[in-house]
CSV table of C-alpha atoms in Angstrom, one decimal:
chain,number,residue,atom,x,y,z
H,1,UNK,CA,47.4,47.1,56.1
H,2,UNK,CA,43.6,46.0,56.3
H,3,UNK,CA,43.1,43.9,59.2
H,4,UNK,CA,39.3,42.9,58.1
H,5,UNK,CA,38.8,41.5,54.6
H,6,UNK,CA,35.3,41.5,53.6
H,7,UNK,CA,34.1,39.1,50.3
H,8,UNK,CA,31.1,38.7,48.4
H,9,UNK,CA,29.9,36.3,46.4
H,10,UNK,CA,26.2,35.1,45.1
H,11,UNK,CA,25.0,31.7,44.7
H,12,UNK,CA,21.3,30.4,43.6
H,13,UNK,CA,20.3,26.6,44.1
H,14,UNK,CA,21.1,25.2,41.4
H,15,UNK,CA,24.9,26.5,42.1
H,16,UNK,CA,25.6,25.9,46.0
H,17,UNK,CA,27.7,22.8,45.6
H,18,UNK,CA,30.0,25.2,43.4
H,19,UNK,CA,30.1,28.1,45.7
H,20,UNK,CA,30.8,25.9,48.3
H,21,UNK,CA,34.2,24.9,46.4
H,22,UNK,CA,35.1,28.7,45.5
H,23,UNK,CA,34.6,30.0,49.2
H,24,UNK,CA,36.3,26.8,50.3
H,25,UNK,CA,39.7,28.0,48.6
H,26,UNK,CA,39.4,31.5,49.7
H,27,UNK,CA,39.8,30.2,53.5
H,28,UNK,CA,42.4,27.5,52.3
H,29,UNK,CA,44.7,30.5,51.9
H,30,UNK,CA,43.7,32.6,54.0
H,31,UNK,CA,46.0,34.7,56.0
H,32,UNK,CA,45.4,33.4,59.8
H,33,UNK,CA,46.4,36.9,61.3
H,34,UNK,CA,43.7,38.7,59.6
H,35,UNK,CA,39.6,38.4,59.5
H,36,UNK,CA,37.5,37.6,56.5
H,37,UNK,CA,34.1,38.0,56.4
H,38,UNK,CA,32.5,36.5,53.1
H,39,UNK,CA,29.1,37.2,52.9
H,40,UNK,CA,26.8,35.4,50.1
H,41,UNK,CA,23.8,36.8,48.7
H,42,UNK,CA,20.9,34.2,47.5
H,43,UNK,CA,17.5,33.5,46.5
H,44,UNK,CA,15.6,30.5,46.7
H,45,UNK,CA,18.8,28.8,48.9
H,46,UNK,CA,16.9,26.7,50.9
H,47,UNK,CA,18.4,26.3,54.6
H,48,UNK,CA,20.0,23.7,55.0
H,49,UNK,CA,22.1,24.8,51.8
H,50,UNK,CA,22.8,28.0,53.2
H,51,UNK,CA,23.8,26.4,56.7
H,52,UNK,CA,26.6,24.1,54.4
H,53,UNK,CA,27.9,27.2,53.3
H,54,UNK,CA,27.9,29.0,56.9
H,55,UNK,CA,30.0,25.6,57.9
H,56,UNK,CA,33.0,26.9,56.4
H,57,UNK,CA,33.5,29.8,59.1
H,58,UNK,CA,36.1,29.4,61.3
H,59,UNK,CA,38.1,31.1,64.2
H,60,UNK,CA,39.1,33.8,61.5
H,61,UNK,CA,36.7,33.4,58.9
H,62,UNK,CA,33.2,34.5,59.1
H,63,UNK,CA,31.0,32.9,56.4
H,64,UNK,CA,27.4,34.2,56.2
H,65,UNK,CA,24.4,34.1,53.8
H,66,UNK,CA,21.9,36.8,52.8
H,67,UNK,CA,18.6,36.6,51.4
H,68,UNK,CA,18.8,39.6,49.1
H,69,UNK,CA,15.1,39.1,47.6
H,70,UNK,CA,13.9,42.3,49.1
H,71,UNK,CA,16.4,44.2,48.2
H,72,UNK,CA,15.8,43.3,44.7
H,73,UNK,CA,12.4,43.1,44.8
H,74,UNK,CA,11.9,46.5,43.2
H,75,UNK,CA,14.0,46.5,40.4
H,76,UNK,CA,13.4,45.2,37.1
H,77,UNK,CA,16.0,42.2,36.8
H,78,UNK,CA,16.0,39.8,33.9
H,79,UNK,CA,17.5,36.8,33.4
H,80,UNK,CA,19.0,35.6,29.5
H,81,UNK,CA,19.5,32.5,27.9
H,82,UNK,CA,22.7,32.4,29.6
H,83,UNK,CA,22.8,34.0,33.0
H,84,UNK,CA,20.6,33.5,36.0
H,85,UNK,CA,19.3,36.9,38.1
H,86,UNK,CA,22.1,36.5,41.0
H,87,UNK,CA,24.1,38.1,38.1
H,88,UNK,CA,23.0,41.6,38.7
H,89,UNK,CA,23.4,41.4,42.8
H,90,UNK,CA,27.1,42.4,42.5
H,91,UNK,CA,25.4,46.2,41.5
H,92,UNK,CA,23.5,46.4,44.9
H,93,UNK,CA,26.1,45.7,47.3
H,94,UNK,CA,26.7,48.8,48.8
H,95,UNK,CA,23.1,48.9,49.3
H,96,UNK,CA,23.3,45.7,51.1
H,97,UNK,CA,26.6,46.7,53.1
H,98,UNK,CA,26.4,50.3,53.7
H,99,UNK,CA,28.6,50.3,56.9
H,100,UNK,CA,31.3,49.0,54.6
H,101,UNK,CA,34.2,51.4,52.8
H,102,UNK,CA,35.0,48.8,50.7
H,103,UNK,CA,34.4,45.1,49.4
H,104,UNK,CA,35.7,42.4,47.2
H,105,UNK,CA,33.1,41.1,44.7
H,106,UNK,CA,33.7,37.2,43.5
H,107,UNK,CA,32.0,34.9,40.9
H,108,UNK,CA,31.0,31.2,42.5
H,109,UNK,CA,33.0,29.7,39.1
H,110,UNK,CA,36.3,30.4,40.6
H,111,UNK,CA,39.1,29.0,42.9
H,112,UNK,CA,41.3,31.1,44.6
H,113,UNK,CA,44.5,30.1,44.9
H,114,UNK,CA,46.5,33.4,46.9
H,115,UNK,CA,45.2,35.1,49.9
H,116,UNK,CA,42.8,37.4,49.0
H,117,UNK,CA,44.3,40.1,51.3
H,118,UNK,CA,47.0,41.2,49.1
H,119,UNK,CA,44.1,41.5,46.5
H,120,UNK,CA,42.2,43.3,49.0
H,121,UNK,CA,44.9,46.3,50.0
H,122,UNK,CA,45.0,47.4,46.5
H,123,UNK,CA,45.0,51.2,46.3
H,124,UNK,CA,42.2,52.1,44.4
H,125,UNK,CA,43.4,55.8,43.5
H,126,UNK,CA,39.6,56.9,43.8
H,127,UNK,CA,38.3,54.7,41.3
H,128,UNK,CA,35.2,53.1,42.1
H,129,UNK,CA,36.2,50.2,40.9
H,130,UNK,CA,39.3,47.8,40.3
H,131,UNK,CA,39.0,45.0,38.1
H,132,UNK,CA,41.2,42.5,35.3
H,133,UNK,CA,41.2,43.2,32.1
H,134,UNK,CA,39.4,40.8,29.7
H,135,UNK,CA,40.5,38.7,27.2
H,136,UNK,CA,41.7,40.9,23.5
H,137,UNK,CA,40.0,38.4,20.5
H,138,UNK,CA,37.8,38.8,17.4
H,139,UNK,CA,34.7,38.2,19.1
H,140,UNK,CA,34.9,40.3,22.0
H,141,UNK,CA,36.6,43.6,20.0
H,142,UNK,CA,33.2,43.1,17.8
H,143,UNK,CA,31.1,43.0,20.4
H,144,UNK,CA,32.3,45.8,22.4
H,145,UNK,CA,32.7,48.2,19.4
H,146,UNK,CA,28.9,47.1,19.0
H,147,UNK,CA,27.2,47.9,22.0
H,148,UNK,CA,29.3,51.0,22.8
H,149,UNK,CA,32.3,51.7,20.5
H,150,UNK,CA,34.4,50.5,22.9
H,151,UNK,CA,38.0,49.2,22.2
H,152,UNK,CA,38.2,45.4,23.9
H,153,UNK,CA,41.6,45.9,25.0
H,154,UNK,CA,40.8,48.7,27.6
H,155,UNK,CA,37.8,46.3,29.0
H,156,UNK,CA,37.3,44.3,32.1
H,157,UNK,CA,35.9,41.6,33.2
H,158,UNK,CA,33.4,41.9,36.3
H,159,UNK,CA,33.8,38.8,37.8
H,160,UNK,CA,36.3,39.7,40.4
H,161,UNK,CA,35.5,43.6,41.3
H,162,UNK,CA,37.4,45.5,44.0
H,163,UNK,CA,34.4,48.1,44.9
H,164,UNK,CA,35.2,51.6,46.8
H,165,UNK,CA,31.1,51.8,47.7
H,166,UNK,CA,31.7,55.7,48.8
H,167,UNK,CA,32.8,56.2,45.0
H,168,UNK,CA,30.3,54.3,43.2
H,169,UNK,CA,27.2,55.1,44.9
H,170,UNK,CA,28.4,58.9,44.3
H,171,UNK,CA,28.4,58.2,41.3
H,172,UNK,CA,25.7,56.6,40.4
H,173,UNK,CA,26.9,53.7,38.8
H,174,UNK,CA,24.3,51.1,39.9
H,175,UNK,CA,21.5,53.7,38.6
H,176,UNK,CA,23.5,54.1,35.4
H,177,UNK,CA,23.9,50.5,34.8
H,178,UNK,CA,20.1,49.5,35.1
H,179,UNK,CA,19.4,52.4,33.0
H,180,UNK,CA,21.3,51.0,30.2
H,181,UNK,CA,19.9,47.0,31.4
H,182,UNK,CA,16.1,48.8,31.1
H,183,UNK,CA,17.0,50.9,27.5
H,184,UNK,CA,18.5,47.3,26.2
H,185,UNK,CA,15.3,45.2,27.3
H,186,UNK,CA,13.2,47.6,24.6
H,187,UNK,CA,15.2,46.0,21.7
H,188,UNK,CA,13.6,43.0,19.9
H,189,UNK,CA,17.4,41.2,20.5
H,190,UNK,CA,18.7,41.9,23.5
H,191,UNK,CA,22.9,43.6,22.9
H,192,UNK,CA,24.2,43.6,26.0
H,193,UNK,CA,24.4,39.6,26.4
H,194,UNK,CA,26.6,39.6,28.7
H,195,UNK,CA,24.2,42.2,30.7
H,196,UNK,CA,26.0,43.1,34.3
H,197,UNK,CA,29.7,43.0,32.2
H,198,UNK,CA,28.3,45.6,29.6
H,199,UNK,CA,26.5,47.6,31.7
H,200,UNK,CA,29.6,48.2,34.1
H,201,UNK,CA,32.0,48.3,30.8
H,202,UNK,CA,29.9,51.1,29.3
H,203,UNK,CA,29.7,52.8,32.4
H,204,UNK,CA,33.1,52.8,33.7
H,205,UNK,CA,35.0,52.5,30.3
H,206,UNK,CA,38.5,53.3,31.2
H,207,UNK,CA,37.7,54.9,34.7
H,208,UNK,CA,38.3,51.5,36.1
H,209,UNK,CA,41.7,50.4,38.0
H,210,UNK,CA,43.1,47.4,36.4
H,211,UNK,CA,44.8,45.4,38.4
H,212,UNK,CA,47.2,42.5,37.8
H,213,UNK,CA,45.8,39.9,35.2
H,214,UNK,CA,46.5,36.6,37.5
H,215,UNK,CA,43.6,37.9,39.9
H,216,UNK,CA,41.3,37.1,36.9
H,217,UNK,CA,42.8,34.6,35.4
H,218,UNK,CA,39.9,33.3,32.5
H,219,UNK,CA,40.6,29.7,31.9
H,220,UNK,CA,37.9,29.1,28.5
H,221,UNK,CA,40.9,30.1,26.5
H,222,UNK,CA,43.4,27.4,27.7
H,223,UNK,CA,41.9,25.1,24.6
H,224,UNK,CA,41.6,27.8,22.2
H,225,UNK,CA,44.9,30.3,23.0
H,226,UNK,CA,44.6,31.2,19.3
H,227,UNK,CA,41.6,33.3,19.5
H,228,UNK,CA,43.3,36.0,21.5
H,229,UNK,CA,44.7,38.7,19.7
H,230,UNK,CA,48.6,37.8,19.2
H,231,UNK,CA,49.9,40.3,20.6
H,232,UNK,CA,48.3,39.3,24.1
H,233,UNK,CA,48.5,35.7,24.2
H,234,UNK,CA,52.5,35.7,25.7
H,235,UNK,CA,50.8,37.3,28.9
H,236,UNK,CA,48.0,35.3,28.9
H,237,UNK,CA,50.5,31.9,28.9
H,238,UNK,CA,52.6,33.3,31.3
H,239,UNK,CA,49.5,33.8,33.4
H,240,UNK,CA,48.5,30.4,33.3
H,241,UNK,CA,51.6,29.4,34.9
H,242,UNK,CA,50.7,31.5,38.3
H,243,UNK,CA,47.2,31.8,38.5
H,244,UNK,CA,46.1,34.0,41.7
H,245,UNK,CA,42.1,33.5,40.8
H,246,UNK,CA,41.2,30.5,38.1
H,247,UNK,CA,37.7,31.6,36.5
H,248,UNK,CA,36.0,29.0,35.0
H,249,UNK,CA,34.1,31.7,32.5
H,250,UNK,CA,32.3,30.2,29.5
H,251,UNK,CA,29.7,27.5,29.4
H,252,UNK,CA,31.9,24.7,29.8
H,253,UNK,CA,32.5,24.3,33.8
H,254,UNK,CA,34.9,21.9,35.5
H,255,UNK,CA,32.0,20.5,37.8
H,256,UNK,CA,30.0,19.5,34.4
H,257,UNK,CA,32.9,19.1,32.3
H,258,UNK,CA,35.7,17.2,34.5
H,259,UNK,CA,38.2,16.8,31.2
H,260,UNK,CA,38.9,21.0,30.8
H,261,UNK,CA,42.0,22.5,31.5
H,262,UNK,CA,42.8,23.5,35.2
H,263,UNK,CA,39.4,21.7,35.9
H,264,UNK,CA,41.6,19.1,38.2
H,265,UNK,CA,42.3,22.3,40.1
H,266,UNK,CA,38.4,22.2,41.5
H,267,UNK,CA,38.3,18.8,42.1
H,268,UNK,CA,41.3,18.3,43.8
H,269,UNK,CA,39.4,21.4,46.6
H,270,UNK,CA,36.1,19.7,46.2
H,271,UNK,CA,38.2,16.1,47.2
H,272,UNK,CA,39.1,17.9,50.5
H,273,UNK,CA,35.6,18.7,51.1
H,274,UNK,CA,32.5,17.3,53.1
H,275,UNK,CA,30.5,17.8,49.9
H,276,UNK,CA,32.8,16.1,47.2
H,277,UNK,CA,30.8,12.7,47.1
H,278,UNK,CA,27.7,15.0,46.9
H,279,UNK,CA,29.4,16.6,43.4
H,280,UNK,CA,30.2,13.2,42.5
H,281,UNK,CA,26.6,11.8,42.7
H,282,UNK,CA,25.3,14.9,40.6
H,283,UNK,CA,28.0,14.9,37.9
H,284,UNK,CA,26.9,10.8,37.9
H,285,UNK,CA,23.1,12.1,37.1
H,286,UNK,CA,24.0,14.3,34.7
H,287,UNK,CA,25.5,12.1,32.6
H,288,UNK,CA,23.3,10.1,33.1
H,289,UNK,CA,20.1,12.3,32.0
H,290,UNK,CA,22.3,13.3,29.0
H,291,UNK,CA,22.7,10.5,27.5
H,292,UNK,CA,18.8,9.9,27.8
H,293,UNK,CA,18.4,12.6,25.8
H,294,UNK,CA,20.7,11.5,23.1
H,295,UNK,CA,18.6,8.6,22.6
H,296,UNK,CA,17.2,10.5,19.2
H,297,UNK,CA,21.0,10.1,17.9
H,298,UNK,CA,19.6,6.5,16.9
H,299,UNK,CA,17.3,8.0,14.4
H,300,UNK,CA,19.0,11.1,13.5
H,301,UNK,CA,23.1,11.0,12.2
H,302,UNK,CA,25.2,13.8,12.4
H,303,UNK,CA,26.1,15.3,9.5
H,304,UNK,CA,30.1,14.1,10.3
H,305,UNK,CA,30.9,14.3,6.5
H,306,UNK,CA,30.5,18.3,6.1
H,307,UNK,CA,31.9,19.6,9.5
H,308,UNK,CA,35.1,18.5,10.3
H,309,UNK,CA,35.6,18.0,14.2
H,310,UNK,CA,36.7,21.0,16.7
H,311,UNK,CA,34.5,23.1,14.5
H,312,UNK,CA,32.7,26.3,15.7
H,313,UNK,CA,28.9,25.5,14.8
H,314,UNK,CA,25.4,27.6,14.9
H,315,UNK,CA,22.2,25.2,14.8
H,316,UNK,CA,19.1,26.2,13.2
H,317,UNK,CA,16.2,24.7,14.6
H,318,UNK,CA,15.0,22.8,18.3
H,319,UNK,CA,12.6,20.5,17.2
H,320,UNK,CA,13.7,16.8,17.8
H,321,UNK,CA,16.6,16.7,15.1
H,322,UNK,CA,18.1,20.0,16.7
H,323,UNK,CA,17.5,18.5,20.2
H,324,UNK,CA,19.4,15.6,19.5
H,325,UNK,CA,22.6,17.1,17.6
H,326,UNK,CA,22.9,19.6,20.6
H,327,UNK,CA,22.8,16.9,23.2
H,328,UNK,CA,25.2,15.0,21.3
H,329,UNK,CA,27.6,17.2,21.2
H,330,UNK,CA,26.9,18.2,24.7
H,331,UNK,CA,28.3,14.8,25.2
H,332,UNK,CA,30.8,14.2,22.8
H,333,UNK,CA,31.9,18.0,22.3
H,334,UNK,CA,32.8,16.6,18.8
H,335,UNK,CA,31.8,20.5,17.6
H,336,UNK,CA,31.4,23.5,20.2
H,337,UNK,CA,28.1,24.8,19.8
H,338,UNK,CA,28.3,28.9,20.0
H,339,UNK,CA,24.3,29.5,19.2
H,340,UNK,CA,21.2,27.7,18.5
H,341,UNK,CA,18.2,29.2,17.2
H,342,UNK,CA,14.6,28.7,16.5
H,343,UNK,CA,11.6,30.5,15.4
H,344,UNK,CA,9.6,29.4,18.5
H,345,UNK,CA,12.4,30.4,21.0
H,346,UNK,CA,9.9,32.3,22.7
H,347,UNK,CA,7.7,29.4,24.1
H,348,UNK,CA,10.4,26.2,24.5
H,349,UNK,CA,11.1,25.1,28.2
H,350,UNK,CA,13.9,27.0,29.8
H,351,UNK,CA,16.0,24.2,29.6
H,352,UNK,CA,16.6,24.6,25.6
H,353,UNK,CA,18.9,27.5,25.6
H,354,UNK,CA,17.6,29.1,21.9
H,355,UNK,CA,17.5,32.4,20.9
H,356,UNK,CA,15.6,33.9,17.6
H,357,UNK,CA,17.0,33.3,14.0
H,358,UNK,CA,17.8,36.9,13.3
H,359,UNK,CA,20.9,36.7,15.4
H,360,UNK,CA,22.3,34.0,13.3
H,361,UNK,CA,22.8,37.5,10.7
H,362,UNK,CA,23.5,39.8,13.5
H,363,UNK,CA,26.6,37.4,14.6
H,364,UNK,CA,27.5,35.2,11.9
H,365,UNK,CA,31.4,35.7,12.9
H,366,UNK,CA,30.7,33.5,15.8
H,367,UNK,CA,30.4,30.3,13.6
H,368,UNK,CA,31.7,28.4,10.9
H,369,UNK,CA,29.1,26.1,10.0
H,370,UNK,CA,25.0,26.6,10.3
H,371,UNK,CA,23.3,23.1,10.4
H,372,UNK,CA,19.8,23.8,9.5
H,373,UNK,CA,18.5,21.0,11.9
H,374,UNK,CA,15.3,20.2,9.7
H,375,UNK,CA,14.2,16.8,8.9
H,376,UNK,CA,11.8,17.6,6.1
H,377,UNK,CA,13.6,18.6,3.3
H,378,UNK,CA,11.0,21.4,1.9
H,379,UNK,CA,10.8,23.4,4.9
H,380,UNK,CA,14.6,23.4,5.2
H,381,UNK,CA,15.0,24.6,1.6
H,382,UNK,CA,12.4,27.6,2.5
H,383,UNK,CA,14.3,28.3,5.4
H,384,UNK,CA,17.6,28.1,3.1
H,385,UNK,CA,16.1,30.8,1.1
H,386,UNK,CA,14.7,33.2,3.4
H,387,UNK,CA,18.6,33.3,5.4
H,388,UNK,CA,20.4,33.8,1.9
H,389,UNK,CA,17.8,36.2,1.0
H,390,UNK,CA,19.0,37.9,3.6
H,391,UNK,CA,22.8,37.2,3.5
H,392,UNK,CA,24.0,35.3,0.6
H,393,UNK,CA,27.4,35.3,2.2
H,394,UNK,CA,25.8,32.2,4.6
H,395,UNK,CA,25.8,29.7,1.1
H,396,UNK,CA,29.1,28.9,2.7
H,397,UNK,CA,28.3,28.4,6.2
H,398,UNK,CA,25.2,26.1,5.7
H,399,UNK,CA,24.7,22.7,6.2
H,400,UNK,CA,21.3,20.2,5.4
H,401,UNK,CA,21.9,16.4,4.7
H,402,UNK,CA,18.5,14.1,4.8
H,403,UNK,CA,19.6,12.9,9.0
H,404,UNK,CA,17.2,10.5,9.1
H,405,UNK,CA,18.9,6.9,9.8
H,406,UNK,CA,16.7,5.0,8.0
H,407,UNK,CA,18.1,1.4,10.0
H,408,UNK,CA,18.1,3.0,13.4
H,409,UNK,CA,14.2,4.3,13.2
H,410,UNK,CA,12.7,0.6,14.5
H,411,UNK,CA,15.8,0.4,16.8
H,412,UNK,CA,17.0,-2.7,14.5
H,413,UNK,CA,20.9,-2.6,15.4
């Protein structure tokens, strides 16, 4: 039995408060007989943030944090719409922990809720890596076969990785990941969008131990079970009644988005912690600054009529009409937004998370509905044209109304 557990995890600024919660529950559970030593690897984490994290260590535990900037220095990392940088760190541990055998990789979006040492002792029968399997549904088995022809029911998820470093620096797998990350950044639409996942799927595709589902337990599909392929959703139930790891995966996050399944999970940790009123006073801000923004719902209405609530919904355009539906339903979640796109996606500020129109074609199976988010009627209808030109099977998705509210523009009631 291991008598030394060694963790890693990454955090950038903008997510210490949340990595403080996750490596809060590792040492919650901890096993008081053995030694952990959970290392986390930033940039930009000022220090008095990384000193809140090092607070957590203990007779037993041994938190620490590591500047990994110039490790990474050298490498050509790029964030998307989505994910920040820290994503890729996970591939340079065992250049970062070479005295190591072996390590237990973490996301910051989780809570553990067993002690990670029985995790941990998993035989890894020479694999490089051990990791959960991910989540069987339509999107993912499309996506997969896309970028690979890989089947999605033999794929993992890389947010909780069991590493053997020996293994995988024999075999090359960080070099063969970034040369796949490099080869994708040459295509006009990036196709591995979920870059460090991909890159270790295509590498390691079925040369990965899987290990037992509750150690990744995926909670984005608690509030839509029926988008997992039948035949898997049994496990994934029974799953949710045991959880080893919760993984907040997805967009929506329990710190942001307090009402989400298993989010009470998180907030009952972060209530035990010296930083909860600190999470408190940021959620507060966020909501407030969100419902700034949605000031522009006074001018423009929603087209309610055509899209019928708890739809799945793809918005064409970012100009103030687009801004203002997705900050609304960033408030109300009246519709789950799953991609917004604009012609200009190149030059908007990094807080409007757009991509180009073409993927609206590329990944049309994502959506239900397209709101073309236009005010002025004519350069809707030419952009109306140009998608069906391109697939008429989109006459069906799309939606254009005139959203002005005519007795909202002078702020009259």
């Amino acid at each position: 039995m291991e008598k030394e557990i060694v963790i890693v995890t990454t955090t950038d600024a903008a997510y210490v408060l949340n990595c403080y919660i996750s490596v809060y529950s590792i040492t919650k559970v901890a096993n008081q007989s053995k030694v952990y030593r959970i290392f986390v690897l930033v940039t930009g984490v000022c220090q008095r943030e990384c000193e809140k994290l090092e607070s957590l260590s203990s007779d037993f535990i041994y938190v620490k944090c590591i500047d990994v900037a110039n490790v990474i220095k050298n490498f050509d990392l790029r964030e998307t719409e989505q994910f920040p940088i820290s994503i890729y760190y996970r591939l340079f541990i065992p250049l970062i922990f070479p005295e190591y055998r072996k390590i237990l990789y973490i996301d910051a979006d989780t809570c553990v809720l067993r002690d990670l040492a029985e995790l941990y002792e998993n035989n890894l029968e020479g694999c490089a890596m051990g990791a959960v399997h991910d989540i069987p549904c339509e999107h993912l088995e499309t996506h997969d076969r896309e970028i690979g022809g890989m089947d999605c029911r033999k794929t993992f998820n890389s947010g909780v990785l069991l590493i053997d470093l020996k293994v995988f620096e024999q075999e090359k797998i960080r070099e063969k990941c970034m040369a796949l990350l490099l080869k994708d950044y040459q295509n006009k639409e990036r196709k591995l969008i979920y870059p460090d996942n991909d890159a270790l799927n295509l590498v390691l595709y079925e040369k990965c131990k899987i290990l037992d589902s509750a150690w990744n337990f995926q909670v984005q599909y608690m509030w839509k079970t029926e988008e997992i392929f039948e035949e898997y959703r049994e496990l994934y139930k029974k799953t949710s009644c045991q959880p080893y790891i919760l993984h907040y995966t997805g967009k929506f996050k329990p710190w942001s988005d307090p009402d989400l399944p298993m989010a009470d999970v998180f907030w009952r940790l972060a209530r035990e912690t010296s930083v909860y009123d600190e999470m408190i006073f940021k959620l507060l801000m966020e909501a407030k600054k969100l419902r700034e923004r949605i000031e522009d719902c006074k001018v423009f209405t929603f087209p309610y009529g055509k899209v019928p609530y708890g739809s799945k919904v793809a918005i064409y355009g970012a100009g103030m009409v687009g801004q203002a539906f997705y900050n609304l339903m960033q408030f109300s979640h009246y519709v789950e937004i799953t991609l917004w796109v604009d012609r200009n996606h190149e030059t908007l500020s990094d807080y409007i998370p757009v991509v180009s129109p073409s993927v609206l074609l590329q990944q049309n199976d994502i959506y239900q509905y397209l709101i073309v988010a236009i005010d002025k009627k004519e350069i809707a209808d030419e952009i109306i044209k140009e998608l069906l030109d391109q697939k008429p099977m989109l006459k069906e998705k799309i939606v254009w109304t005139p959203y002005k509210n005519v007795f909202n523009i002078e702020g009259t009631i």
